[in-house]
PDB file of C-alpha atoms in Angstrom:
ATOM      1  CA  MET S   1      -1.829  -3.276 -29.582  1.00 43.00           C
ATOM      2  CA  GLU S   2       0.321  -1.280 -27.181  1.00 48.00           C
ATOM      3  CA  LYS S   3      -1.611   0.362 -24.373  1.00 75.00           C
ATOM      4  CA  VAL S   4      -1.462   4.087 -23.692  1.00 86.00           C
ATOM      5  CA  ILE S   5       0.562   4.873 -20.566  1.00 91.00           C
ATOM      6  CA  CYS S   6      -0.607   7.643 -18.238  1.00 94.00           C
ATOM      7  CA  ALA S   7       0.969   8.933 -15.037  1.00 97.00           C
ATOM      8  CA  GLY S   8      -0.570  10.937 -12.219  1.00 97.00           C
ATOM      9  CA  ALA S   9       0.872  12.731  -9.194  1.00 98.00           C
ATOM     10  CA  ILE S  10      -0.601  12.854  -5.713  1.00 98.00           C
ATOM     11  CA  ILE S  11       0.896  16.077  -4.389  1.00 98.00           C
ATOM     12  CA  LYS S  12       0.491  16.811  -0.682  1.00 97.00           C
ATOM     13  CA  LYS S  13       1.512  19.906   1.261  1.00 96.00           C
ATOM     14  CA  LYS S  14       0.881  19.750   4.994  1.00 93.00           C
ATOM     15  CA  LYS S  15      -2.636  18.266   5.201  1.00 93.00           C
ATOM     16  CA  LYS S  16      -3.852  19.321   1.755  1.00 97.00           C
ATOM     17  CA  PHE S  17      -3.739  17.733  -1.685  1.00 98.00           C
ATOM     18  CA  LEU S  18      -3.395  19.532  -5.021  1.00 98.00           C
ATOM     19  CA  LEU S  19      -6.044  18.750  -7.626  1.00 98.00           C
ATOM     20  CA  GLY S  20      -7.070  20.338 -10.886  1.00 97.00           C
ATOM     21  CA  LYS S  21     -10.599  20.750 -12.181  1.00 97.00           C
ATOM     22  CA  ARG S  22     -10.546  19.143 -15.615  1.00 95.00           C
ATOM     23  CA  SER S  23     -11.543  21.467 -18.425  1.00 92.00           C
ATOM     24  CA  LYS S  24     -15.073  20.947 -19.729  1.00 92.00           C
ATOM     25  CA  ASN S  25     -13.771  20.071 -23.214  1.00 90.00           C
ATOM     26  CA  LYS S  26     -11.732  17.064 -22.004  1.00 87.00           C
ATOM     27  CA  LYS S  27     -12.827  13.635 -23.300  1.00 83.00           C
ATOM     28  CA  TRP S  28     -12.146  11.838 -20.008  1.00 81.00           C
ATOM     29  CA  ALA S  29     -13.909  13.094 -16.822  1.00 88.00           C
ATOM     30  CA  PRO S  30     -14.702  16.665 -17.955  1.00 92.00           C
ATOM     31  CA  GLY S  31     -15.388  19.101 -15.106  1.00 94.00           C
ATOM     32  CA  LYS S  32     -14.240  16.657 -12.409  1.00 96.00           C
ATOM     33  CA  TRP S  33     -11.386  17.111  -9.957  1.00 97.00           C
ATOM     34  CA  ASP S  34      -8.273  15.149 -10.893  1.00 96.00           C
ATOM     35  CA  ILE S  35      -4.708  14.673  -9.773  1.00 97.00           C
ATOM     36  CA  VAL S  36      -2.222  16.260 -12.174  1.00 97.00           C
ATOM     37  CA  GLY S  37      -0.595  14.174 -14.867  1.00 96.00           C
ATOM     38  CA  GLY S  38      -1.134  12.851 -18.343  1.00 93.00           C
ATOM     39  CA  LYS S  39       0.046  10.599 -21.153  1.00 94.00           C
ATOM     40  CA  ALA S  40       3.607   9.407 -21.489  1.00 96.00           C
ATOM     41  CA  LYS S  41       5.458  10.256 -24.676  1.00 96.00           C
ATOM     42  CA  LYS S  42       7.046   7.522 -26.798  1.00 92.00           C
ATOM     43  CA  ASN S  43       9.970   5.898 -24.934  1.00 93.00           C
ATOM     44  CA  GLU S  44       9.178   7.890 -21.755  1.00 96.00           C
ATOM     45  CA  SER S  45       8.894   5.966 -18.486  1.00 96.00           C
ATOM     46  CA  PRO S  46       5.892   6.511 -16.203  1.00 97.00           C
ATOM     47  CA  GLU S  47       8.209   8.244 -13.695  1.00 97.00           C
ATOM     48  CA  GLU S  48       9.503  10.605 -16.378  1.00 98.00           C
ATOM     49  CA  ALA S  49       5.965  11.304 -17.608  1.00 98.00           C
ATOM     50  CA  CYS S  50       4.829  12.126 -14.069  1.00 98.00           C
ATOM     51  CA  PHE S  51       7.736  14.534 -13.578  1.00 98.00           C
ATOM     52  CA  ARG S  52       7.213  16.244 -16.962  1.00 98.00           C
ATOM     53  CA  GLU S  53       3.424  16.483 -16.774  1.00 97.00           C
ATOM     54  CA  THR S  54       3.541  17.867 -13.224  1.00 98.00           C
ATOM     55  CA  LEU S  55       6.080  20.502 -14.244  1.00 98.00           C
ATOM     56  CA  GLU S  56       4.163  21.454 -17.407  1.00 97.00           C
ATOM     57  CA  GLU S  57       0.787  21.690 -15.666  1.00 97.00           C
ATOM     58  CA  THR S  58       1.782  23.238 -12.330  1.00 98.00           C
ATOM     59  CA  GLY S  59       5.388  24.459 -12.347  1.00 98.00           C
ATOM     60  CA  ILE S  60       6.145  22.064  -9.486  1.00 98.00           C
ATOM     61  CA  ILE S  61       9.435  20.181  -9.681  1.00 98.00           C
ATOM     62  CA  ILE S  62       9.221  16.674  -8.228  1.00 98.00           C
ATOM     63  CA  ARG S  63      12.264  15.857  -6.109  1.00 98.00           C
ATOM     64  CA  LYS S  64      11.186  12.394  -4.916  1.00 97.00           C
ATOM     65  CA  GLN S  65       8.211  10.196  -5.822  1.00 97.00           C
ATOM     66  CA  ARG S  66       7.086   6.636  -5.216  1.00 97.00           C
ATOM     67  CA  LEU S  67       4.610   4.462  -7.068  1.00 97.00           C
ATOM     68  CA  VAL S  68       1.374   3.860  -5.133  1.00 96.00           C
ATOM     69  CA  LYS S  69      -0.861   2.364  -7.837  1.00 95.00           C
ATOM     70  CA  ASN S  70      -0.527   0.664 -11.226  1.00 95.00           C
ATOM     71  CA  MET S  71      -3.861  -0.144 -12.810  1.00 90.00           C
ATOM     72  CA  LEU S  72      -5.599  -0.761 -16.085  1.00 84.00           C
ATOM     73  CA  VAL S  73      -8.409   1.737 -16.759  1.00 79.00           C
ATOM     74  CA  PRO S  74     -10.988   0.408 -19.215  1.00 76.00           C
ATOM     75  CA  GLU S  75     -12.430   2.842 -21.728  1.00 68.00           C
ATOM     76  CA  GLU S  76     -15.067   2.422 -24.435  1.00 62.00           C
ATOM     77  CA  LYS S  77     -12.554   2.137 -27.291  1.00 69.00           C
ATOM     78  CA  ASP S  78      -9.159   1.832 -25.620  1.00 73.00           C
ATOM     79  CA  ALA S  79      -7.901   0.983 -22.171  1.00 78.00           C
ATOM     80  CA  PHE S  80      -4.927   2.752 -20.652  1.00 84.00           C
ATOM     81  CA  ARG S  81      -2.324   1.779 -18.079  1.00 89.00           C
ATOM     82  CA  TYR S  82      -2.349   4.324 -15.223  1.00 93.00           C
ATOM     83  CA  PHE S  83       0.614   4.766 -12.886  1.00 97.00           C
ATOM     84  CA  ILE S  84      -0.084   6.926  -9.835  1.00 97.00           C
ATOM     85  CA  PHE S  85       2.778   8.324  -7.796  1.00 98.00           C
ATOM     86  CA  PHE S  86       2.891   9.942  -4.373  1.00 97.00           C
ATOM     87  CA  VAL S  87       5.157  12.970  -4.526  1.00 97.00           C
ATOM     88  CA  GLU S  88       7.227  12.776  -1.341  1.00 93.00           C
ATOM     89  CA  THR S  89       9.161  16.002  -1.886  1.00 97.00           C
ATOM     90  CA  PHE S  90       8.884  18.842  -4.382  1.00 98.00           C
ATOM     91  CA  SER S  91       9.872  22.445  -4.960  1.00 98.00           C
ATOM     92  CA  GLY S  92       8.038  25.369  -6.474  1.00 97.00           C
ATOM     93  CA  LYS S  93       4.649  26.964  -6.040  1.00 96.00           C
ATOM     94  CA  ALA S  94       1.635  25.491  -7.835  1.00 97.00           C
ATOM     95  CA  LYS S  95       0.279  27.543 -10.743  1.00 97.00           C
ATOM     96  CA  ASN S  96      -2.240  26.522 -13.387  1.00 97.00           C
ATOM     97  CA  LEU S  97       0.007  26.504 -16.461  1.00 97.00           C
ATOM     98  CA  SER S  98      -2.015  24.421 -18.902  1.00 91.00           C
ATOM     99  CA  LYS S  99      -5.428  24.165 -20.501  1.00 92.00           C
ATOM    100  CA  GLU S 100      -5.878  20.697 -18.993  1.00 91.00           C
ATOM    101  CA  HIS S 101      -7.486  22.236 -15.917  1.00 94.00           C
ATOM    102  CA  SER S 102      -9.751  25.233 -15.508  1.00 95.00           C
ATOM    103  CA  LYS S 103      -8.245  25.742 -12.040  1.00 96.00           C
ATOM    104  CA  LEU S 104      -5.952  24.205  -9.414  1.00 97.00           C
ATOM    105  CA  ARG S 105      -6.783  24.062  -5.707  1.00 97.00           C
ATOM    106  CA  TRP S 106      -5.479  22.582  -2.471  1.00 98.00           C
ATOM    107  CA  PHE S 107      -8.050  20.443  -0.579  1.00 97.00           C
ATOM    108  CA  THR S 108      -8.256  18.571   2.699  1.00 97.00           C
ATOM    109  CA  LEU S 109      -9.547  14.994   2.547  1.00 95.00           C
ATOM    110  CA  GLU S 110     -12.812  16.149   4.133  1.00 96.00           C
ATOM    111  CA  GLN S 111     -13.327  18.728   1.370  1.00 97.00           C
ATOM    112  CA  LEU S 112     -12.603  16.142  -1.332  1.00 96.00           C
ATOM    113  CA  GLU S 113     -15.247  13.767   0.014  1.00 95.00           C
ATOM    114  CA  LYS S 114     -17.831  16.269  -1.272  1.00 95.00           C
ATOM    115  CA  LYS S 115     -16.258  16.809  -4.721  1.00 96.00           C
ATOM    116  CA  LYS S 116     -16.821  14.954  -7.990  1.00 96.00           C
ATOM    117  CA  LEU S 117     -13.505  13.193  -8.591  1.00 96.00           C
ATOM    118  CA  ALA S 118     -12.232  11.947 -11.946  1.00 93.00           C
ATOM    119  CA  HIS S 119     -11.681   8.418 -10.620  1.00 91.00           C
ATOM    120  CA  PRO S 120     -13.421   6.569  -7.760  1.00 90.00           C
ATOM    121  CA  ILE S 121     -10.145   5.180  -6.393  1.00 92.00           C
ATOM    122  CA  TYR S 122      -8.674   8.623  -5.644  1.00 94.00           C
ATOM    123  CA  LEU S 123     -10.145   9.050  -2.150  1.00 95.00           C
ATOM    124  CA  ASP S 124      -8.761   5.708  -0.983  1.00 94.00           C
ATOM    125  CA  LEU S 125      -5.324   6.506  -2.437  1.00 94.00           C
ATOM    126  CA  LEU S 126      -5.290   9.944  -0.824  1.00 95.00           C
ATOM    127  CA  ARG S 127      -6.227   8.438   2.541  1.00 94.00           C
ATOM    128  CA  GLU S 128      -3.253   6.072   2.214  1.00 92.00           C
ATOM    129  CA  CYS S 129      -0.980   9.078   1.657  1.00 88.00           C
ATOM    130  CA  VAL S 130      -2.080  11.002   4.783  1.00 78.00           C
TER     131      VAL S 130
END
C-alpha cells in the first residue's frame, strides 16, 4: 500500500518561527502548535506540496527551501511519510487563510519550549535552523 506523503515548512523571520495552532477538530494533534503544511496531492512532489500548502494556509510564497527531515510517522491505522523543509527565503505576510489552524503566530525558540507541539522532533529541528 502506498504511504501518504505530507510536507511541512519551517518558516523563520529574524529570530522567530511561524506556527499554527491546529484546529480542535483535527484528527492528528488537535489544539497543538504545528508547522504549516499538509498532504501531497496525487503526482505532487513533497516540494510542490510544501509550496502549495504554505501558500494556501498562510499566503506566503516560498522562494527557496531545503529538505531538513524525511521521516516515517507511525499512526494507529496508517503511517505517513513526512518531509520537512526549511524555508530559506519567502515573500508575503503571514495570514491565517485556512481552517487547518485556529490561529498563526510567530514564536522565539524560548517561547516554543513552553508550548504543546504537534511533534516531539520540532524543537530539535527548529534549533538546527537558528
